[in-house]
Coordinates of C-alpha atoms and ligand atoms in Angstrom, one line a residue:
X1 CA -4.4 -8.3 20.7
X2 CA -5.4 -4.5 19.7
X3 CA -2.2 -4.7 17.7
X4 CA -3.7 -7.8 15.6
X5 CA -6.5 -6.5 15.5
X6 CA -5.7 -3.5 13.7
X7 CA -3.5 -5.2 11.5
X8 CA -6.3 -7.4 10.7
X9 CA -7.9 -4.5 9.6
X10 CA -5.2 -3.1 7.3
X11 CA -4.4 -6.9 6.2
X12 CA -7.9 -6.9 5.4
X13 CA -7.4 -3.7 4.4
X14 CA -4.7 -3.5 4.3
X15 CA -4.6 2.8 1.5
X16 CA -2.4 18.1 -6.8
X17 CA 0.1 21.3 -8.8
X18 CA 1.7 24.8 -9.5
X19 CA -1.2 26.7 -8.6
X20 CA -3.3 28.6 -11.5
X21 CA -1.3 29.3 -14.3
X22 CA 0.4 25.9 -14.7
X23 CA 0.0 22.8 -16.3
X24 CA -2.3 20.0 -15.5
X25 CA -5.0 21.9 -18.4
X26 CA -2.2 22.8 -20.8
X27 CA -1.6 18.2 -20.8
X28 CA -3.2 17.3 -24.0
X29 CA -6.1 15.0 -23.9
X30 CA -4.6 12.2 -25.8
X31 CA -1.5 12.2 -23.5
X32 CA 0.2 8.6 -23.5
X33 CA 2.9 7.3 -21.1
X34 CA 6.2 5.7 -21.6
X35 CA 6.9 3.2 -19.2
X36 CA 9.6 1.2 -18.3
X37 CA 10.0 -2.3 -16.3
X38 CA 13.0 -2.5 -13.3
X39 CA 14.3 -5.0 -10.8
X40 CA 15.9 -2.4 -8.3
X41 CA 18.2 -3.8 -5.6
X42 CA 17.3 -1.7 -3.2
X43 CA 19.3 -1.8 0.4
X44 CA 17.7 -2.2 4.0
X45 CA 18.6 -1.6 7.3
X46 CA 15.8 -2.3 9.5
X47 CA 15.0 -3.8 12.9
X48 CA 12.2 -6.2 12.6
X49 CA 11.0 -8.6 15.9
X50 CA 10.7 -11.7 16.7
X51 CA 7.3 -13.0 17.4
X52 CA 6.1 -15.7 18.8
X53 CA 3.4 -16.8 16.6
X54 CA 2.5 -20.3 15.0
X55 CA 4.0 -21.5 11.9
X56 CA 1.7 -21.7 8.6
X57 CA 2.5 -24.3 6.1
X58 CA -1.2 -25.6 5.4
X59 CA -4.6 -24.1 5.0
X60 CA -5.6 -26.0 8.0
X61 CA -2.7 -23.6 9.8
X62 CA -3.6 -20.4 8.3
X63 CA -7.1 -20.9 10.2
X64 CA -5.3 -22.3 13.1
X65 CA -3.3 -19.0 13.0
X66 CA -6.5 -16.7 12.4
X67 CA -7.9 -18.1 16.3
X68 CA -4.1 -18.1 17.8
X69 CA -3.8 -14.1 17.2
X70 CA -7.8 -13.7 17.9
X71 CA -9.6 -15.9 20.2
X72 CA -7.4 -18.7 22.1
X73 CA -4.7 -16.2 24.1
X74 CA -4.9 -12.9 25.4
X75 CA -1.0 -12.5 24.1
X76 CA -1.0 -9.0 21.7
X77 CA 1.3 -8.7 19.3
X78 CA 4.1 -6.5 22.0
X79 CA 3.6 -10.1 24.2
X80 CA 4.7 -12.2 21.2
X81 CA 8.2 -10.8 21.1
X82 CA 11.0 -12.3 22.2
X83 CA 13.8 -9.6 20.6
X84 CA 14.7 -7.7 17.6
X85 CA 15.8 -9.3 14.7
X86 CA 17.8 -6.8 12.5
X87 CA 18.1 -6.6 8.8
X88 CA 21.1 -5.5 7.2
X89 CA 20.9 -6.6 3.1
X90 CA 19.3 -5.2 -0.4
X91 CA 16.0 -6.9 -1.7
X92 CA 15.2 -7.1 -5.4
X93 CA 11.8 -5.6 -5.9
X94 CA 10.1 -5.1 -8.9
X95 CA 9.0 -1.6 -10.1
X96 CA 7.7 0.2 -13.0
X97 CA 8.4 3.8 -13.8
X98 CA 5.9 6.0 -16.0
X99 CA 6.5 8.9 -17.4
X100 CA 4.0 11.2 -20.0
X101 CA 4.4 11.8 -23.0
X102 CA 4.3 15.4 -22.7
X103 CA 7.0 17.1 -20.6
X104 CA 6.0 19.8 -18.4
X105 CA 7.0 21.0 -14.8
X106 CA 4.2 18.5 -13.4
X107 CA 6.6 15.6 -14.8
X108 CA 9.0 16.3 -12.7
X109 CA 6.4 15.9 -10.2
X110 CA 7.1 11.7 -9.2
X111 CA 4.0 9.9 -7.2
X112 CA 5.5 6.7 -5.4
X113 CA 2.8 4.7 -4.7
X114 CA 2.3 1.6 -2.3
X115 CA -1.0 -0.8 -2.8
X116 CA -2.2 -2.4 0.3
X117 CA -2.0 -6.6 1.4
X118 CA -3.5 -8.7 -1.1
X119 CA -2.5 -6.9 -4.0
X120 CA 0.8 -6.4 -6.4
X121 CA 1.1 -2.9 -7.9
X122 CA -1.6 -3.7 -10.5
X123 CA -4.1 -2.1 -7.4
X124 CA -3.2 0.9 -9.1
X125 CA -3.6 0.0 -12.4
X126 CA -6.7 -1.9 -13.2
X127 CA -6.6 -3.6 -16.0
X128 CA -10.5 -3.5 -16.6
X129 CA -11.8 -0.4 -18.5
X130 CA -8.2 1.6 -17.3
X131 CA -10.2 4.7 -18.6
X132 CA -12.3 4.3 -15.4
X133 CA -10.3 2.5 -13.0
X134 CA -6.5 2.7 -13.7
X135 CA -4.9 5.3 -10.8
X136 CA -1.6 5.6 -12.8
X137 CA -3.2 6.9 -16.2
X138 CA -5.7 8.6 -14.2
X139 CA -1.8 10.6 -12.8
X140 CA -0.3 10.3 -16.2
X141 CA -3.2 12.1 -18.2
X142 CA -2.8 15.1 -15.4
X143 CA 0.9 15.3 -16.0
X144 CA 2.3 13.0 -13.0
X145 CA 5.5 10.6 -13.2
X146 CA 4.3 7.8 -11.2
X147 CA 6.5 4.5 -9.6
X148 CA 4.8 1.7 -8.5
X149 CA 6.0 -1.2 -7.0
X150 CA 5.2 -4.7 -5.6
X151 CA 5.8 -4.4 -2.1
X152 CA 8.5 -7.4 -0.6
X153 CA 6.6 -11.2 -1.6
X154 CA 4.3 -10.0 -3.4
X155 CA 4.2 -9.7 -7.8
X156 CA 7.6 -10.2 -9.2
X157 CA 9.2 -9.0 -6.1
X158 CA 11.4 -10.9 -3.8
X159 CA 9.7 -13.5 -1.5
X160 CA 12.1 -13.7 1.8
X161 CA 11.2 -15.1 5.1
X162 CA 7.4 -14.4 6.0
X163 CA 8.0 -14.7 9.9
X164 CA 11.2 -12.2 10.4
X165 CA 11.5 -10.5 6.9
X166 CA 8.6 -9.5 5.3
X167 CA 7.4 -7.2 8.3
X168 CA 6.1 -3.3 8.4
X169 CA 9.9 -1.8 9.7
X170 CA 11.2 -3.4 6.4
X171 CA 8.9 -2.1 3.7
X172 CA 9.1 1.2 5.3
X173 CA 12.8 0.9 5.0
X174 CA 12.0 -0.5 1.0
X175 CA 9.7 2.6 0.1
X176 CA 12.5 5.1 1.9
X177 CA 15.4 3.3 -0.4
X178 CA 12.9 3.8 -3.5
X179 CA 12.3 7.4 -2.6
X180 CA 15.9 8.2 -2.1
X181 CA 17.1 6.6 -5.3
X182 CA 14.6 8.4 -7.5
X183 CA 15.6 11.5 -5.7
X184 CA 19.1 11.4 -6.7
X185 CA 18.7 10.0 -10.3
X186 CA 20.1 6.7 -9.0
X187 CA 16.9 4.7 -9.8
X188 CA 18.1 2.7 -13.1
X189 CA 21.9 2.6 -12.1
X190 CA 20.2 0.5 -8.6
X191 CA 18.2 -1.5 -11.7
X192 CA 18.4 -4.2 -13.9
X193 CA 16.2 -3.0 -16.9
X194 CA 13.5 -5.4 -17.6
X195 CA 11.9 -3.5 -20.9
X196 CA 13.4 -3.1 -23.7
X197 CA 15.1 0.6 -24.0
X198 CA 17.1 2.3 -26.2
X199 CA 20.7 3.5 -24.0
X200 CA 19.8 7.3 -24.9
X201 CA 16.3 7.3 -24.1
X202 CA 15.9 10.4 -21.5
X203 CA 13.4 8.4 -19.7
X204 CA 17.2 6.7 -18.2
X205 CA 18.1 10.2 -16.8
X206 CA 14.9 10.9 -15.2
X207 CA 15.2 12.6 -11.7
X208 CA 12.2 14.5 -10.2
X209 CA 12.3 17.9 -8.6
X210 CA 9.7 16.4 -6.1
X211 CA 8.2 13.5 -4.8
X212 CA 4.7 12.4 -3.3
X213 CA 4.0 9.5 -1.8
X214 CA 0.7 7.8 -2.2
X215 CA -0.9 4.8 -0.1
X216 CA -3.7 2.6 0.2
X217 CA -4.5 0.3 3.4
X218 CA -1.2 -1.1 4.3
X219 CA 0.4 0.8 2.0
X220 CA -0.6 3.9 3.9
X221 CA 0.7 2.2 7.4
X222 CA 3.7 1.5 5.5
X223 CA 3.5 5.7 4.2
X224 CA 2.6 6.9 7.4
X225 CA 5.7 4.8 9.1
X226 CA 7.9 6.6 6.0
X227 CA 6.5 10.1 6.5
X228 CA 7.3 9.7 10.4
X229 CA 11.2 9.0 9.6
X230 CA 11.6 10.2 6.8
X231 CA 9.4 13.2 6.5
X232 CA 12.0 15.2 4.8
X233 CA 11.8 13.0 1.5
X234 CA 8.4 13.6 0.9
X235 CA 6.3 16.8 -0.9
X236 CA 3.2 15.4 -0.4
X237 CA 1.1 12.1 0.2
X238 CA -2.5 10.7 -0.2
X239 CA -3.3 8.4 1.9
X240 CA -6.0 6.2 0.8
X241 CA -8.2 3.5 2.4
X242 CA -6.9 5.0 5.4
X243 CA -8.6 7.2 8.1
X244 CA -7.8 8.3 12.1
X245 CA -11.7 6.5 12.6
X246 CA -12.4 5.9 16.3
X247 CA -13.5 2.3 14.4
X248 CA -10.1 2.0 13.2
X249 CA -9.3 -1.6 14.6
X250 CA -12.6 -3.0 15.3
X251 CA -12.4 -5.5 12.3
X252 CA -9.9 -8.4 13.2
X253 CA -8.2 -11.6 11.4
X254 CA -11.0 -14.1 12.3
X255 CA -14.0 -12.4 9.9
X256 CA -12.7 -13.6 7.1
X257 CA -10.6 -16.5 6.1
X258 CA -7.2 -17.7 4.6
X259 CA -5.5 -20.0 2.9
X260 CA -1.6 -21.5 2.8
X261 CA -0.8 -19.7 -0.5
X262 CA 0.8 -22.7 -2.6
X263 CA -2.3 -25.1 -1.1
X264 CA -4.6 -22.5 -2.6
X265 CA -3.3 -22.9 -6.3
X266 CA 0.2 -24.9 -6.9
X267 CA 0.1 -23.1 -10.4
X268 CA -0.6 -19.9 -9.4
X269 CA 1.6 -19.6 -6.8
X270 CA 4.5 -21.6 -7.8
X271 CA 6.6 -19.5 -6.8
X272 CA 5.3 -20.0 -3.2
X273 CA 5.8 -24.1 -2.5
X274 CA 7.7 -24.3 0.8
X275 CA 6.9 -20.5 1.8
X276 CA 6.1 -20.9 5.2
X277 CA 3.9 -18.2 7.0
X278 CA 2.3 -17.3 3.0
X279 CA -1.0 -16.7 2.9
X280 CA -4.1 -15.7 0.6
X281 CA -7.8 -14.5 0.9
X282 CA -9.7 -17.7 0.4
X283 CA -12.7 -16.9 -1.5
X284 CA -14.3 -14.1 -3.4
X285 CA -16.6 -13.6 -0.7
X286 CA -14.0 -12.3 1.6
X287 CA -12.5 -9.9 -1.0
X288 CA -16.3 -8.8 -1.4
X289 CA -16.5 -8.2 2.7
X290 CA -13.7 -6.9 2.9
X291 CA -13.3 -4.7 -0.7
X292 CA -16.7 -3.8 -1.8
X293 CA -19.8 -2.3 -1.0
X294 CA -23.2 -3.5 -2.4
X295 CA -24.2 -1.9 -5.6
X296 CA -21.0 0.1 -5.8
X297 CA -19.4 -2.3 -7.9
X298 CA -19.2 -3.9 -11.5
X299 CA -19.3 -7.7 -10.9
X300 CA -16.5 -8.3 -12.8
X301 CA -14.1 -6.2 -10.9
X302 CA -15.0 -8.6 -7.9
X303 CA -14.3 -11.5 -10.4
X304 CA -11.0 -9.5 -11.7
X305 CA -9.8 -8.5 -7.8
X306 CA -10.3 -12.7 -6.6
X307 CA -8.0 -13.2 -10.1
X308 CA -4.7 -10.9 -9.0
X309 CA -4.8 -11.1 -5.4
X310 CA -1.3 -12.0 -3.9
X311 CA -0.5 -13.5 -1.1
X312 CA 0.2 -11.6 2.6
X313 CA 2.6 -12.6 5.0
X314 CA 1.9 -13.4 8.8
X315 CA 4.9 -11.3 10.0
X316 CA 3.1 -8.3 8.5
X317 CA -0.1 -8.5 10.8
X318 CA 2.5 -9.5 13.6
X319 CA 4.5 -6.1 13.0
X320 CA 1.7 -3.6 13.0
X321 CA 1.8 -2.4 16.1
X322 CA 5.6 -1.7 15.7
X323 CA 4.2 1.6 13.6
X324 CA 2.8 3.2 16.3
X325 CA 0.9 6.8 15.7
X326 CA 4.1 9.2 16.0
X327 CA 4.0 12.7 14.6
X328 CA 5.6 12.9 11.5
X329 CA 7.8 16.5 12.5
X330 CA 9.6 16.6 9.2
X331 CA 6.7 16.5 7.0
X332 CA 5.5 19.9 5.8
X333 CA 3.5 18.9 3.2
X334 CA -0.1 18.7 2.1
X335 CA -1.8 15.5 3.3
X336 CA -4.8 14.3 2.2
X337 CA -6.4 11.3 4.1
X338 CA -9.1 9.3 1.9
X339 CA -11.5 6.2 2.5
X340 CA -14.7 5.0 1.4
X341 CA -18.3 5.6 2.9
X342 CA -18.9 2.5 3.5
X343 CA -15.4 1.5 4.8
X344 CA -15.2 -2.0 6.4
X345 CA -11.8 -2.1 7.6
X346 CA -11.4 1.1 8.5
X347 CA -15.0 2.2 10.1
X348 CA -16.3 -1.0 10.7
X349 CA -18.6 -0.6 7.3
X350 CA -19.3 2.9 7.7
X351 CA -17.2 6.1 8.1
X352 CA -19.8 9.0 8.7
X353 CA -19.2 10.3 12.3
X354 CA -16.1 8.1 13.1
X355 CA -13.6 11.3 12.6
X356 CA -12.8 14.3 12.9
X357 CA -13.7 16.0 9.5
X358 CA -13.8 19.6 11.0
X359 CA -9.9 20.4 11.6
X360 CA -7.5 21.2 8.9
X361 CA -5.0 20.3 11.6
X362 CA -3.7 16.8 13.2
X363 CA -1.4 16.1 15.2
X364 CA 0.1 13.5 13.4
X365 CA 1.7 15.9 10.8
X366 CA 2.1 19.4 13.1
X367 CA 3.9 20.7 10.2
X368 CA 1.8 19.5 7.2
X369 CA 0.7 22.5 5.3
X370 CA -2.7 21.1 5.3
X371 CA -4.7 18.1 6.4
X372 CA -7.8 17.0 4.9
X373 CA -9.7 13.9 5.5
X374 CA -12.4 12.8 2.6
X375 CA -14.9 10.2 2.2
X376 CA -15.4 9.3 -1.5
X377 CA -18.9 8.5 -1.4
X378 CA -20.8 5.2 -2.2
X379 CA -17.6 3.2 -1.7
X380 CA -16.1 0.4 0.2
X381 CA -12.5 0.0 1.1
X382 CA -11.1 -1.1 -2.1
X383 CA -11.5 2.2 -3.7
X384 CA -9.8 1.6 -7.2
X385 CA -12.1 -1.3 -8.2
X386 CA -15.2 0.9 -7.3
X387 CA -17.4 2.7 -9.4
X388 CA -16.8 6.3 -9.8
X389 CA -13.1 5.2 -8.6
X390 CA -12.0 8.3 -11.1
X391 CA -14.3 10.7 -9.8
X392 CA -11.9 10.2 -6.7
X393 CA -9.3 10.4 -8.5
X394 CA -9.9 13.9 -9.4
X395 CA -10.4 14.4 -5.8
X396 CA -7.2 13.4 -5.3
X397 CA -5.0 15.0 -8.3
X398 CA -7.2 18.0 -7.5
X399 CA -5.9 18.4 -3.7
X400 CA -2.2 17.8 -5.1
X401 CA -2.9 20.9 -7.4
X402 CA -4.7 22.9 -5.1
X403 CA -1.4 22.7 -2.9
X404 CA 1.1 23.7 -5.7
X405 CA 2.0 19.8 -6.7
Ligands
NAG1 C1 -0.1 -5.3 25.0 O1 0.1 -5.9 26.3 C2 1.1 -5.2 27.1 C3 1.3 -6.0 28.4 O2 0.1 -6.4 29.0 C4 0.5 -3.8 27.4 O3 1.5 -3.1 28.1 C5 0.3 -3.1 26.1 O4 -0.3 -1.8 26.3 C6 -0.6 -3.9 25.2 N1 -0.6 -3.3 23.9 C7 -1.7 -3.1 23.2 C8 -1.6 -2.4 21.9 O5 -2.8 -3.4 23.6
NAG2 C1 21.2 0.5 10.9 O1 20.2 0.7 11.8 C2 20.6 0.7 13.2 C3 19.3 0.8 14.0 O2 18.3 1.4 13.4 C4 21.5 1.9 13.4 O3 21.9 1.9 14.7 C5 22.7 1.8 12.5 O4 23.5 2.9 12.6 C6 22.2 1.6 11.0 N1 23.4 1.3 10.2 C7 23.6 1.9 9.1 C8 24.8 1.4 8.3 O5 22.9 2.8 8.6
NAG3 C1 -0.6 -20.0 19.7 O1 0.7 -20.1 19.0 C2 1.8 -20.0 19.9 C3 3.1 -20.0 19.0 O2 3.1 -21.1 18.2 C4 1.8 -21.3 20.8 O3 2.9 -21.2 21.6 C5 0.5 -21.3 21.6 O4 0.4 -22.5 22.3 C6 -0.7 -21.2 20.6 N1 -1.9 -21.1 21.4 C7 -2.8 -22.0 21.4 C8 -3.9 -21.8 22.4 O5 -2.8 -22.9 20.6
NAG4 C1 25.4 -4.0 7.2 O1 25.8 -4.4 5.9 C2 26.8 -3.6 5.4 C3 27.1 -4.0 4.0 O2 27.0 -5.3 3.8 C4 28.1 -3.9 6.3 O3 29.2 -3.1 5.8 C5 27.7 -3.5 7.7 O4 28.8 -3.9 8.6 C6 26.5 -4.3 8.2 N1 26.1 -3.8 9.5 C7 25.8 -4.6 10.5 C8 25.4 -3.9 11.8 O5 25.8 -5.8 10.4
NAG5 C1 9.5 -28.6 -0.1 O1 9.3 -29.3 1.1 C2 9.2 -30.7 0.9 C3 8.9 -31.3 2.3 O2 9.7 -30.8 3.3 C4 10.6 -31.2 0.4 O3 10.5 -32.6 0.2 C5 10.8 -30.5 -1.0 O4 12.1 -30.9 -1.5 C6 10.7 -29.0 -0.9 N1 10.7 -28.4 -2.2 C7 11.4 -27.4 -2.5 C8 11.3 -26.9 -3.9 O5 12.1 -26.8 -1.6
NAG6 C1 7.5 20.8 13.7 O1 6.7 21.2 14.8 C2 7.3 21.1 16.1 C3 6.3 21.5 17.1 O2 5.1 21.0 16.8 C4 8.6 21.9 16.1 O3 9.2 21.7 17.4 C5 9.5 21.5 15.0 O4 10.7 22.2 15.0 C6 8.8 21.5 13.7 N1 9.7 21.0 12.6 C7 9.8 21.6 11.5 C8 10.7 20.9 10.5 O5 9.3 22.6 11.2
NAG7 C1 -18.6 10.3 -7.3 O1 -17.4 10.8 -6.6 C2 -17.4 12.2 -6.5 C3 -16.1 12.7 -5.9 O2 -16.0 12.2 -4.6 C4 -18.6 12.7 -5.7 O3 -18.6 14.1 -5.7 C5 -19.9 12.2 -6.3 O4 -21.0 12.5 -5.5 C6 -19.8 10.7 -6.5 N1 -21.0 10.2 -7.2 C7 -21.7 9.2 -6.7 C8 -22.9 8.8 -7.6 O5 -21.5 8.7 -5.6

């Protein structure tokens, strides 16, 4: 039940440079970005579980489901298992890769970044006034190469089996496959190009000197689960919407409702008729609750969030509790953990005094070379669609330079 629990929270949930002399102030103002639009086969091997949980192929189901992992058993998640179920086979996932337009040794610098449930990679690229709210030109104006990337059934990304497939041990596996491709320059040969791009544009040999991994709710989980195995593959990582709260948990699946995705809108989510164990956030009320904080939003970036929210899969709030809070050896990077004041999912609606905000040391990351938890104030969970969402980003971009990235 913990496990659910949690997961509800994330599901509800769901997320620097050289030092001195370099770059990030020497980046023109009027810096632009060149991006380009993949469909990356990307390979998995991953064990995934069984679970024993009720199938979803209504909305009357998806609140059936919501008591079943809640209220009406004391089963947790580890009681719902009845074996492993490996996965040996690629996914198609759909990413974009942006690059400035001015070259400098902070280019070679690649963030990879992960959005939480509910949302396609446009969580980090707001649409609405991008000055204020888009994350990736926010990156791209410091000097950044940034990859983002609809996580596995969500965007224009394969939509496998929501029971069995589309669990935690698989994305982690996903984001690890992206990581290691970049790395070695393999990105576009893995690819199918989706934009148009002239055959000797350098953007096709790009290959980053380092990487930094960047998260929001689930997509943190899904970044702390990578840093923990694959530590070694990562320079860095900001982990957003996401914080070691002694509330972390206390928010589960039945405060706020879902729907079967297709039964929520045919048109919409087409793409969805038949896909079992699919779900949505029902109304804009729950994004609100579970998203915003009163007064620290524009009304329309409610209205916007309700219009690109994706679906979530039931296997993914099964699955959370196959993370577990190991210490990630490998990593030796910097590691920056950020949420919102007013954090619903994380602190139960408000962080102040949930965590530890005195050590520079966790843990988690033994090795990090520094850990620093930060509440961006005035903010609920859903910290890109937030007012004053790019004062944090300089928060953010600021710690990565701080730490020579
Ligand atoms: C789930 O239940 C099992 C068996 O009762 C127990 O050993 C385990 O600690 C529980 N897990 C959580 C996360 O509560
Ligand atoms: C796949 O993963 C399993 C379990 O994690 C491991 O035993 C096996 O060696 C892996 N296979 C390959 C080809 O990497
Ligand atoms: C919860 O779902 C499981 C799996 O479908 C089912 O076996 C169990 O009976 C359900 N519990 C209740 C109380 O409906
Ligand atoms: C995993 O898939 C690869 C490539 O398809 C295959 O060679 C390998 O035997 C598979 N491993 C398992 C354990 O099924
Ligand atoms: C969806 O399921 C219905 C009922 O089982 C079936 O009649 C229909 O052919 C299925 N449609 C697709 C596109 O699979
Ligand atoms: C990380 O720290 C542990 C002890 O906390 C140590 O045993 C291990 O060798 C360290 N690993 C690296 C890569 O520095
Ligand atoms: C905006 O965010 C910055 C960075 O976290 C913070 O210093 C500032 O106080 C915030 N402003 C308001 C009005 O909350």
């Amino acid at each position: 039940m913990a496990n659910i629990i949690r997961l509800a929270a994330l599901g509800a949930l769901a997320l620097a440079q050289f030092a001195a002399a370099t770059p990030v102030d020497s980046v023109a103002p009027t810096v632009t970005k060149q991006c380009v639009q993949l469909q990356v086969t990307v390979p998995v091997n991953a064990t995934n579980l069984h679970y024993e949980i009720p199938r979803v192929d209504s909305s009357i189901d998806a609140i059936d489901w919501t008591l079943n992992v809640t209220v009406y058993n004391t089963k947790n998640s580890s009681e719902r298992v009845t074996g492993p179920y490996p996965v040996n086979r690629s996914f198609y996932v759909n990413a974009q890769l942006c690059v400035p337009s001015v070259k400098s040794p902070k280019s070679q610098i690649l963030q990879i970044a992960t959005q939480g449930l509910g949302y396609d990679k446009r969580y980090f690229d707001v649409e609405i006034n991008p000055g204020e709210y888009s994350y990736l030109n926010a990156a791209i104006k410091k000097g950044y190469s940034v990859l983002t990337y609809d996580r596995l059934g969500t965007g224009k990304s394969e939509k496998p089996d929501a029971y069995d497939v589309v669990q935690i041990p698989t994305e982690t596996e996903i984001l690890a496959g992206l990581t290691k491709l970049a790395r070695s320059g393999k990105l576009f040969s893995a690819s199918k190009l989706l934009s148009a791009v002239t055959s000797n544009d350098p953007i096709l040999t790009y290959k980053p000197t380092k990487v930094v991994h960047v998260g929001h709710s689930l997509g943190s989980f899904i970044t702390f689960s990578f840093l923990v195995s694959y530590g070694k593959l990562s320079d860095g990582a900001l982990l957003t919407g996401f914080l070691l709260s002694s509330k972390l948990g206390s928010i589960d699946v039945s405060r706020f409702n879902h729907d079967f995705a297709y039964q929520h809108d045919p048109v919409r989510f087409a793409e969805y008729k038949n896909k079992s164990g699919y779900i949505v956030l029902k109304t804009e009320s729950d994004i609100q609750k579970l998203f915003f904080h009163k007064d620290s939003f524009e009304q329309q970036l409610l209205t916007y969030n309700n219009q690109i929210k994706q679906p979530e899969t039931v296997g993914e709030y099964a699955s959370e509790g196959t993370v577990g809070f190991l210490p990630a050896y490998d990593f030796t990077g910097p590691i920056q953990l950020m949420a919102g004041e007013y954090d619903y999912i994380n602190c139960g609606g408000y962080c102040p005094g949930t965590y530890d905000s005195v050590n520079r040391r966790n843990p988690l990351w033994p090795n990090a070379s520094d850990y620093f938890p930060y509440l961006q104030p005035n903010t609920g969970h859903g910290l890109t669609l937030s007012k004053n969402a790019s004062a944090g980003y300089e928060v953010m971009l600021g710690y990565l330079n701080t730490h020579g990235l």
